[in-house]
Tab-separated table of C-alpha atoms in Angstrom:
chain	number	residue	atom	x	y	z
B	16	MET	CA	-47.126	-36.923	45.134
B	17	LEU	CA	-48.057	-39.155	42.145
B	18	HIS	CA	-48.067	-36.091	39.857
B	19	THR	CA	-44.762	-34.659	41.091
B	20	PHE	CA	-42.412	-37.076	39.343
B	21	PRO	CA	-43.731	-36.582	35.753
B	22	GLN	CA	-43.658	-32.812	36.282
B	23	ALA	CA	-40.026	-33.004	37.393
B	24	VAL	CA	-39.210	-35.123	34.355
B	25	ARG	CA	-40.819	-32.570	32.089
B	26	THR	CA	-38.895	-29.783	33.779
B	27	MET	CA	-35.604	-31.640	33.432
B	28	THR	CA	-36.352	-32.436	29.786
B	29	VAL	CA	-37.059	-28.790	28.978
B	30	ALA	CA	-33.864	-27.736	30.750
B	31	LEU	CA	-31.850	-30.386	28.919
B	32	CYS	CA	-33.272	-29.291	25.580
B	33	ALA	CA	-32.366	-25.695	26.385
B	34	VAL	CA	-28.791	-26.735	27.147
B	35	ILE	CA	-28.555	-28.738	23.904
B	36	LEU	CA	-30.028	-25.856	21.904
B	37	ALA	CA	-27.622	-23.366	23.462
B	38	ALA	CA	-24.698	-25.668	22.744
B	39	GLY	CA	-25.845	-26.041	19.173
B	40	LEU	CA	-26.175	-22.314	18.716
B	41	ALA	CA	-22.710	-21.781	20.196
B	42	THR	CA	-21.261	-24.387	17.856
B	43	THR	CA	-22.988	-22.768	14.869
B	44	ALA	CA	-21.743	-19.313	15.880
B	45	GLN	CA	-18.245	-20.663	16.294
B	46	ALA	CA	-18.421	-22.366	12.909
B	47	LYS	CA	-19.476	-19.110	11.277
B	48	GLU	CA	-16.811	-16.957	12.922
B	49	LEU	CA	-14.921	-15.032	10.274
B	50	ARG	CA	-11.164	-14.867	10.835
B	51	ILE	CA	-9.083	-12.837	8.413
B	52	GLY	CA	-5.326	-12.402	8.468
B	53	PHE	CA	-4.000	-8.976	7.441
B	54	LEU	CA	-0.252	-8.872	6.943
B	55	LEU	CA	1.631	-5.742	5.881
B	56	LYS	CA	5.274	-5.808	4.850
B	57	THR	CA	6.176	-2.945	7.218
B	58	MET	CA	4.903	-0.123	9.390
B	59	GLN	CA	7.943	2.014	8.458
B	60	GLU	CA	5.982	4.431	6.291
B	61	GLU	CA	3.497	6.771	7.925
B	62	ARG	CA	0.677	5.687	5.624
B	63	TYR	CA	0.541	2.106	6.904
B	64	ARG	CA	-0.969	3.153	10.215
B	65	THR	CA	-3.903	4.370	8.153
B	66	ASP	CA	-4.043	1.169	6.085
B	67	LYS	CA	-4.223	-0.880	9.259
B	68	ALA	CA	-6.846	1.246	10.990
B	69	LEU	CA	-9.153	1.507	7.969
B	70	PHE	CA	-8.935	-2.157	7.020
B	71	MET	CA	-9.569	-3.400	10.534
B	72	ALA	CA	-12.475	-1.036	11.134
B	73	ARG	CA	-14.114	-2.054	7.863
B	74	ALA	CA	-13.653	-5.807	8.319
B	75	GLU	CA	-14.621	-5.797	11.987
B	76	GLY	CA	-17.666	-3.705	11.131
B	77	LYS	CA	-18.743	-6.586	8.905
B	78	GLY	CA	-18.401	-9.062	11.759
B	79	ALA	CA	-14.917	-10.416	11.091
B	80	THR	CA	-12.058	-10.931	13.532
B	81	VAL	CA	-8.834	-9.528	12.068
B	82	LEU	CA	-5.436	-10.958	12.997
B	83	PHE	CA	-2.892	-8.253	12.117
B	84	ASP	CA	0.882	-8.195	11.887
B	85	SER	CA	3.698	-6.498	9.958
B	86	SER	CA	6.967	-8.005	8.819
B	87	ARG	CA	9.620	-5.261	9.228
B	88	ASN	CA	10.555	-5.712	5.541
B	89	ASP	CA	11.917	-9.172	6.384
B	90	GLU	CA	10.632	-12.030	4.214
B	91	LEU	CA	11.640	-14.720	6.754
B	92	VAL	CA	9.675	-12.911	9.435
B	93	GLN	CA	6.744	-12.772	7.034
B	94	LEU	CA	6.921	-16.523	6.414
B	95	ARG	CA	6.682	-17.214	10.153
B	96	GLN	CA	3.785	-14.786	10.461
B	97	VAL	CA	1.870	-16.471	7.653
B	98	GLU	CA	2.407	-19.880	9.266
B	99	LYS	CA	1.176	-18.549	12.612
B	100	MET	CA	-1.962	-17.022	11.088
B	101	LEU	CA	-2.754	-20.272	9.282
B	102	ASP	CA	-2.387	-22.153	12.568
B	103	GLN	CA	-4.792	-19.654	14.151
B	104	GLY	CA	-7.497	-20.680	11.726
B	105	ILE	CA	-7.851	-17.768	9.319
B	106	GLN	CA	-10.134	-18.320	6.341
B	107	VAL	CA	-8.670	-15.592	4.140
B	108	LEU	CA	-5.192	-14.024	4.109
B	109	VAL	CA	-4.719	-10.427	2.950
B	110	LEU	CA	-1.041	-10.159	2.091
B	111	GLN	CA	1.277	-7.304	1.193
B	112	PRO	CA	4.452	-9.224	0.293
B	113	VAL	CA	7.895	-8.143	1.448
B	114	GLU	CA	9.488	-9.764	-1.596
B	115	THR	CA	7.161	-9.757	-4.588
B	116	GLY	CA	9.392	-12.127	-6.547
B	117	THR	CA	9.251	-15.011	-4.037
B	118	ALA	CA	5.965	-14.502	-2.175
B	119	GLY	CA	4.212	-17.012	-4.420
B	120	SER	CA	5.424	-19.677	-1.977
B	121	LEU	CA	3.410	-18.000	0.798
B	122	VAL	CA	0.279	-18.165	-1.326
B	123	LYS	CA	0.872	-21.841	-2.085
B	124	LEU	CA	1.306	-22.474	1.634
B	125	ALA	CA	-2.062	-20.848	2.305
B	126	HIS	CA	-3.745	-22.732	-0.523
B	127	GLU	CA	-2.503	-26.035	0.895
B	128	ARG	CA	-4.466	-25.172	4.049
B	129	GLY	CA	-7.597	-24.225	2.098
B	130	VAL	CA	-7.077	-20.490	2.676
B	131	ARG	CA	-7.629	-18.038	-0.173
B	132	VAL	CA	-5.287	-15.056	-0.557
B	133	VAL	CA	-5.994	-11.414	-1.364
B	134	GLY	CA	-2.928	-9.545	-2.580
B	135	TYR	CA	-2.673	-6.065	-1.051
B	136	ASP	CA	-0.995	-3.026	-2.618
B	137	SER	CA	2.022	-4.854	-4.116
B	138	MET	CA	1.445	-7.481	-6.803
B	139	LEU	CA	3.515	-10.611	-6.248
B	140	GLN	CA	5.139	-12.031	-9.363
B	141	ASN	CA	5.154	-15.496	-10.904
B	142	GLY	CA	2.878	-17.022	-8.296
B	143	PRO	CA	-0.763	-17.920	-7.693
B	144	LEU	CA	-3.105	-15.356	-6.205
B	145	ASP	CA	-6.885	-15.428	-5.827
B	146	VAL	CA	-7.428	-11.702	-6.224
B	147	MET	CA	-5.369	-8.507	-6.088
B	148	VAL	CA	-6.384	-5.133	-4.642
B	149	MET	CA	-3.980	-2.342	-5.502
B	150	GLN	CA	-3.734	1.345	-6.240
B	151	ASP	CA	-3.073	2.422	-9.795
B	152	SER	CA	0.704	2.110	-9.566
B	153	TRP	CA	1.152	2.642	-13.297
B	154	ALA	CA	-0.584	6.022	-13.050
B	155	VAL	CA	1.852	7.127	-10.307
B	156	GLY	CA	4.793	7.407	-12.698
B	157	GLU	CA	2.623	8.926	-15.396
B	158	LEU	CA	1.432	11.676	-13.055
B	159	GLN	CA	4.980	12.335	-11.862
B	160	ALA	CA	6.244	12.572	-15.446
B	161	LYS	CA	3.426	14.916	-16.446
B	162	ALA	CA	4.198	17.205	-13.498
B	163	LEU	CA	7.922	17.086	-14.324
B	164	LYS	CA	7.259	18.141	-17.914
B	165	LYS	CA	5.230	21.116	-16.719
B	166	TRP	CA	7.980	22.083	-14.269
B	167	LEU	CA	10.782	21.799	-16.840
B	168	LEU	CA	8.945	23.986	-19.342
B	169	LYS	CA	8.439	26.626	-16.646
B	170	HIS	CA	11.876	26.528	-15.011
B	171	ARG	CA	14.174	25.329	-17.815
B	172	GLY	CA	12.272	26.508	-20.880
B	173	ALA	CA	12.346	23.067	-22.492
B	174	VAL	CA	11.839	19.389	-21.697
B	175	LYS	CA	15.470	18.711	-20.907
B	176	GLY	CA	17.668	18.107	-17.885
B	177	ASN	CA	19.337	15.620	-15.567
B	178	VAL	CA	16.825	13.352	-13.833
B	179	ALA	CA	17.382	10.695	-11.163
B	180	LEU	CA	14.895	7.853	-10.664
B	181	ILE	CA	14.884	6.833	-6.986
B	182	MET	CA	13.276	3.416	-6.704
B	183	GLY	CA	12.164	1.161	-3.863
B	184	ARG	CA	13.220	-2.384	-3.027
B	185	PRO	CA	15.208	-4.130	-5.815
B	186	GLY	CA	12.938	-6.299	-7.939
B	187	ASP	CA	9.754	-5.082	-6.260
B	188	ALA	CA	6.863	-5.250	-8.716
B	189	ASN	CA	5.230	-2.134	-7.303
B	190	ALA	CA	8.441	-0.141	-7.630
B	191	GLU	CA	8.788	-1.299	-11.219
B	192	ALA	CA	5.193	-0.345	-12.027
B	193	MET	CA	5.531	3.118	-10.477
B	194	SER	CA	8.793	3.728	-12.337
B	195	GLN	CA	7.480	2.811	-15.756
B	196	GLY	CA	5.819	6.153	-16.418
B	197	MET	CA	9.099	7.990	-15.896
B	198	LEU	CA	11.010	5.505	-18.040
B	199	ASP	CA	8.485	5.924	-20.855
B	200	PHE	CA	8.744	9.706	-20.514
B	201	ALA	CA	12.547	9.623	-20.732
B	202	ALA	CA	12.385	7.361	-23.792
B	203	LYS	CA	10.135	9.857	-25.594
B	204	HIS	CA	12.262	12.901	-24.771
B	205	PRO	CA	15.892	12.568	-25.913
B	206	ASP	CA	17.004	15.662	-23.978
B	207	ILE	CA	16.090	14.007	-20.675
B	208	ASN	CA	19.306	12.578	-19.258
B	209	LEU	CA	18.468	9.789	-16.803
B	210	VAL	CA	21.570	10.064	-14.629
B	211	ALA	CA	20.472	7.329	-12.204
B	212	ARG	CA	17.963	4.511	-11.926
B	213	LYS	CA	18.698	3.150	-8.491
B	214	SER	CA	16.830	0.774	-6.176
B	215	HIS	CA	17.005	0.944	-2.374
B	216	MET	CA	16.703	-1.952	0.051
B	217	ASP	CA	13.721	-1.758	2.388
B	218	TRP	CA	12.636	1.480	0.691
B	219	SER	CA	15.098	3.184	3.008
B	220	PRO	CA	14.967	7.020	3.223
B	221	ASP	CA	18.523	7.002	4.595
B	222	LEU	CA	19.816	5.106	1.557
B	223	ALA	CA	17.902	7.462	-0.734
B	224	ARG	CA	19.584	10.391	0.964
B	225	GLU	CA	22.999	8.810	0.410
B	226	THR	CA	22.168	8.268	-3.257
B	227	ALA	CA	21.101	11.897	-3.645
B	228	GLU	CA	24.238	13.163	-1.889
B	229	THR	CA	26.433	11.074	-4.196
B	230	LEU	CA	24.629	12.260	-7.327
B	231	LEU	CA	24.770	15.912	-6.293
B	232	LEU	CA	28.507	15.607	-5.665
B	233	LYS	CA	29.121	13.762	-8.927
B	234	HIS	CA	27.116	16.214	-11.034
B	235	ARG	CA	28.130	19.341	-9.110
B	236	ASP	CA	24.568	19.954	-7.888
B	237	ARG	CA	23.278	19.947	-11.452
B	238	ILE	CA	20.381	17.556	-10.955
B	239	ASP	CA	17.120	18.987	-12.204
B	240	ALA	CA	14.762	16.378	-10.787
B	241	PHE	CA	14.442	13.400	-8.466
B	242	ILE	CA	11.515	11.064	-9.180
B	243	CYS	CA	10.860	8.888	-6.124
B	244	ASN	CA	8.698	5.784	-5.728
B	245	ASN	CA	7.353	6.830	-2.347
B	246	SER	CA	7.241	9.643	0.182
B	247	GLY	CA	9.912	8.159	2.423
B	248	LEU	CA	12.443	8.068	-0.416
B	249	ALA	CA	11.488	11.629	-1.343
B	250	SER	CA	12.073	12.713	2.276
B	251	GLY	CA	15.570	11.245	2.122
B	252	VAL	CA	16.287	13.153	-1.091
B	253	MET	CA	14.908	16.350	0.417
B	254	GLY	CA	17.320	15.955	3.331
B	255	ALA	CA	20.261	15.853	0.925
B	256	LEU	CA	18.949	18.873	-1.004
B	257	HIS	CA	18.449	20.830	2.210
B	258	GLU	CA	22.135	20.452	3.066
B	259	GLN	CA	22.997	22.120	-0.261
B	260	ASP	CA	20.273	24.794	0.035
B	261	LEU	CA	18.525	23.228	-2.949
B	262	ASP	CA	15.247	22.198	-1.291
B	263	SER	CA	13.051	24.602	-3.246
B	264	VAL	CA	10.615	24.029	-6.097
B	265	ASP	CA	12.388	26.835	-7.943
B	266	LYS	CA	15.662	24.908	-7.890
B	267	VAL	CA	14.983	21.142	-8.060
B	268	PHE	CA	11.859	19.145	-8.866
B	269	VAL	CA	11.171	16.339	-6.382
B	270	ALA	CA	8.208	13.982	-6.707
B	271	GLY	CA	7.144	11.367	-4.176
B	272	SER	CA	4.205	9.040	-3.763
B	273	ASP	CA	1.996	8.232	-0.727
B	274	ALA	CA	1.367	11.814	0.414
B	275	ASP	CA	2.842	11.392	3.892
B	276	LEU	CA	2.210	14.412	6.109
B	277	ARG	CA	5.888	15.415	6.190
B	278	ASN	CA	5.962	15.580	2.398
B	279	ILE	CA	2.652	17.379	2.077
B	280	ARG	CA	3.971	20.001	4.490
B	281	MET	CA	7.047	20.437	2.267
B	282	VAL	CA	4.758	20.821	-0.741
B	283	ALA	CA	2.810	23.512	1.126
B	284	GLN	CA	6.077	25.259	2.009
B	285	GLY	CA	7.233	25.328	-1.618
B	286	ARG	CA	10.125	22.968	-0.917
B	287	GLN	CA	8.926	19.750	-2.576
B	288	ALA	CA	7.195	20.064	-5.941
B	289	PHE	CA	4.867	17.093	-6.194
B	290	GLU	CA	3.305	14.129	-4.425
B	291	VAL	CA	0.980	11.402	-5.619
B	292	TRP	CA	-1.815	10.801	-3.156
B	293	LYS	CA	-2.564	7.103	-3.246
B	294	LYS	CA	-5.967	7.163	-1.579
B	295	ILE	CA	-5.857	4.598	1.198
B	296	LYS	CA	-9.523	4.385	2.143
B	297	PRO	CA	-10.704	2.868	-1.179
B	298	LEU	CA	-7.773	0.438	-1.103
B	299	ALA	CA	-8.298	-0.714	2.483
B	300	TYR	CA	-12.090	-0.848	2.180
B	301	ARG	CA	-12.132	-2.840	-1.056
B	302	ALA	CA	-9.583	-5.292	0.356
B	303	ALA	CA	-11.635	-5.737	3.523
B	304	ASP	CA	-14.866	-6.105	1.553
B	305	ILE	CA	-13.548	-8.799	-0.774
B	306	ALA	CA	-11.812	-10.661	2.067
B	307	VAL	CA	-14.993	-10.802	4.157
B	308	ALA	CA	-17.061	-11.813	1.138
B	309	MET	CA	-14.632	-14.634	0.324
B	310	ALA	CA	-14.731	-15.857	3.922
B	311	GLU	CA	-18.526	-15.731	4.056
B	312	GLN	CA	-19.085	-17.259	0.616
B	313	PRO	CA	-16.189	-19.619	-0.127
B	314	GLU	CA	-18.214	-21.339	-2.836
B	315	LYS	CA	-18.368	-18.173	-4.970
B	316	THR	CA	-15.764	-17.144	-7.525
B	317	VAL	CA	-13.900	-13.840	-7.420
B	318	LYS	CA	-15.697	-12.826	-10.606
B	319	GLU	CA	-19.014	-13.234	-8.801
B	320	LEU	CA	-17.816	-11.329	-5.746
B	321	ALA	CA	-15.920	-8.565	-7.583
B	322	PRO	CA	-17.301	-8.179	-11.125
B	323	ASP	CA	-15.278	-4.969	-11.675
B	324	ALA	CA	-11.920	-6.760	-11.272
B	325	ARG	CA	-9.762	-6.723	-14.381
B	326	ALA	CA	-7.186	-9.284	-15.429
B	327	VAL	CA	-3.533	-8.375	-14.833
B	328	ASP	CA	-0.729	-10.739	-15.841
B	329	ASN	CA	1.711	-11.315	-12.976
B	330	GLY	CA	3.914	-13.709	-14.942
B	331	PHE	CA	2.108	-16.768	-13.593
B	332	ALA	CA	-1.509	-16.142	-14.501
B	333	GLU	CA	-4.101	-13.492	-15.282
B	334	ILE	CA	-4.937	-12.277	-11.768
B	335	PRO	CA	-8.352	-10.672	-11.087
B	336	THR	CA	-7.322	-7.192	-9.954
B	337	ILE	CA	-9.277	-4.409	-8.283
B	338	ILE	CA	-7.561	-1.067	-8.972
B	339	THR	CA	-8.188	2.061	-6.886
B	340	PRO	CA	-7.414	5.670	-7.923
B	341	VAL	CA	-4.454	7.963	-7.280
B	342	VAL	CA	-4.328	11.780	-7.364
B	343	GLY	CA	-1.519	14.210	-8.135
B	344	VAL	CA	-0.900	16.885	-5.481
B	345	ASP	CA	1.030	20.129	-5.786
B	346	ARG	CA	0.929	23.458	-4.008
B	347	GLU	CA	-1.887	24.711	-6.234
B	348	ASN	CA	-4.378	21.915	-5.581
B	349	LEU	CA	-3.299	20.788	-2.112
B	350	ASP	CA	-6.268	22.389	-0.327
B	351	ALA	CA	-8.723	20.965	-2.850
B	352	THR	CA	-7.389	17.409	-2.546
B	353	VAL	CA	-5.858	16.043	0.653
B	354	ILE	CA	-7.418	18.706	2.885
B	355	ALA	CA	-10.841	18.927	1.239
B	356	ASP	CA	-11.168	15.150	1.347
B	357	GLY	CA	-10.252	15.035	5.037
B	358	HIS	CA	-6.971	13.167	4.649
B	359	PHE	CA	-5.260	15.943	6.598
B	360	THR	CA	-6.580	19.024	8.350
B	361	HIS	CA	-5.572	22.564	7.447
B	362	GLU	CA	-3.834	22.844	10.839
B	363	GLU	CA	-1.843	19.639	10.269
B	364	VAL	CA	-0.542	20.876	6.931
B	365	TYR	CA	-0.010	24.576	7.618
B	366	GLY	CA	0.402	24.535	11.392
B	367	LYS	CA	-2.172	27.232	11.981
């Protein structure tokens, strides 16, 4: 019996140490938990389901917990969502702003809580930002203008005609960037008559359709081309053209951007002339990669974590910016681009 008590003490001590060690490990694991907020401005466009799925899979595959939400194109809703994510303890916020002109206040709010911010897809203006990940929005308009020139030479015999520029949300930096290529093209070709340069709240396809209907009526159907900032706007325009039996590449040139399935099908059918495929996987993956790296290594600078980022002036500062590629798609190269790369299947596009 004299040896029983010390043995019990040793047993209890070992058990207590095990409990303390387990508690310590749990605390360490909790301290190292990576929590990233991913906030999109909307899920209205088809493409954003892909953005969400790819980003979350990539970040979660790297061990992060992703808190996701979308803001229904409402900046007040987005403010509340940012506040909620900050309260939930995110370390990095990946933000696609609803209103690029005022979203700097959201970044400042995050910075006050020690949270760094990755801009996603749409560059906010005149505000602080730790890093930006975006597709080559400037190339979108350049590709559209190049395709328009080719179409005009084929169908009109010269670079001339009535062209409408159908833009996204008023004041949106991404809409402005995507439109610049067309504006530069029009400035260089005096026979291009820019009959409209119109923005549309919430990137609304319905409003784009109304704009197209008004322009067709005003110009007696003599609109040669509609250059649209995204696929949804192009779909709205195509609806208006369909009502006038003008939805054919032989009659009117329509260009969109995002390569939504509906639009790619119209390209395949010879109804819509051109789409810009803004590859989502590189965008979502690079955003997830930099967000996780920033959460894991808060002491490192963006330059250390993303040496390929280039400086882009957003009116407030030179923002380190990671730019991903875009690809022009027409009926001739459709199979070799969006289908060959697995973005859509042959059956999805052609229905057989």
